[in-house]
Short mmCIF file of C-alpha atoms in Angstrom, two decimals:
data_model
loop_
_atom_site.label_atom_id
_atom_site.label_comp_id
_atom_site.label_asym_id
_atom_site.label_seq_id
_atom_site.Cartn_x
_atom_site.Cartn_y
_atom_site.Cartn_z
CA MET E 267 0.00 0.00 0.00
CA ALA E 268 1.08 3.53 -0.69
CA ARG E 269 0.61 6.59 1.49
CA LYS E 270 -1.63 9.08 -0.34
CA ARG E 271 -2.57 12.65 0.50
CA VAL E 272 -6.29 13.24 -0.09
CA THR E 273 -8.20 16.51 -0.22
CA LEU E 274 -11.98 16.22 -0.09
CA LYS E 275 -14.16 19.24 -0.87
CA ALA E 276 -17.82 19.70 0.02
CA THR E 277 -19.75 22.61 -1.45
CA LEU E 278 -22.21 23.78 1.17
CA LYS E 279 -25.00 26.34 1.00
CA ARG E 280 -22.82 29.10 2.49
CA GLY E 281 -19.31 28.05 1.58
CA GLU E 282 -16.91 25.21 0.94
CA PHE E 283 -15.41 22.76 3.40
CA TYR E 284 -12.10 20.96 2.81
CA TRP E 285 -10.80 17.85 4.59
CA VAL E 286 -7.13 17.09 3.97
CA THR E 287 -5.58 13.88 5.28
CA GLU E 288 -3.18 11.07 4.48
CA VAL E 289 -4.23 7.45 4.14
CA ASP E 290 -2.73 4.14 3.06
CA ALA E 291 -4.42 2.90 -0.11
CA GLU E 292 -3.81 0.89 -3.27
CA SER E 293 -5.85 3.13 -5.59
CA GLU E 294 -7.27 6.63 -5.84
CA GLU E 295 -10.79 5.34 -5.24
CA GLU E 296 -9.69 3.40 -2.16
CA ALA E 297 -7.92 6.54 -0.87
CA VAL E 298 -11.08 8.65 -1.22
CA VAL E 299 -13.20 6.08 0.62
CA ALA E 300 -10.60 5.78 3.38
CA ALA E 301 -10.45 9.59 3.75
CA GLU E 302 -14.25 9.86 3.92
CA ASN E 303 -14.38 7.14 6.58
CA LEU E 304 -11.61 8.80 8.57
CA PHE E 305 -13.48 12.13 8.47
CA LEU E 306 -16.72 10.53 9.70
CA SER E 307 -14.81 8.77 12.46
CA GLU E 308 -13.23 12.05 13.59
CA MET E 309 -16.58 13.88 13.62
CA ASP E 310 -18.23 11.11 15.67
CA ARG E 311 -15.57 11.32 18.40
CA ILE E 312 -15.00 15.02 18.71
CA ASP E 313 -16.82 17.03 21.36
CA GLU E 314 -15.44 20.42 20.48
CA TRP E 315 -13.14 21.64 17.73
CA GLU E 316 -11.91 24.87 16.23
CA PHE E 317 -10.15 26.09 13.12
CA THR E 318 -6.41 26.46 13.70
CA ASP E 319 -5.40 28.16 10.46
CA PHE E 320 -6.95 30.66 8.08
CA ASP E 321 -6.39 32.72 4.96
CA VAL E 322 -8.18 36.04 4.48
CA SER E 323 -7.98 37.93 1.19
#
């Protein structure tokens, strides 16, 4: 398996949300599924979170 960096983008009603992570996967499709599952797992476990970086232009 190879380590792959995955960026997922969701277009929401009032903006866009990006999830960037690294996963071990054999293919691009497998990497996307693994990243989606990792995101859902993180959201299920987190009580409180905040943004730690930003870019304003």
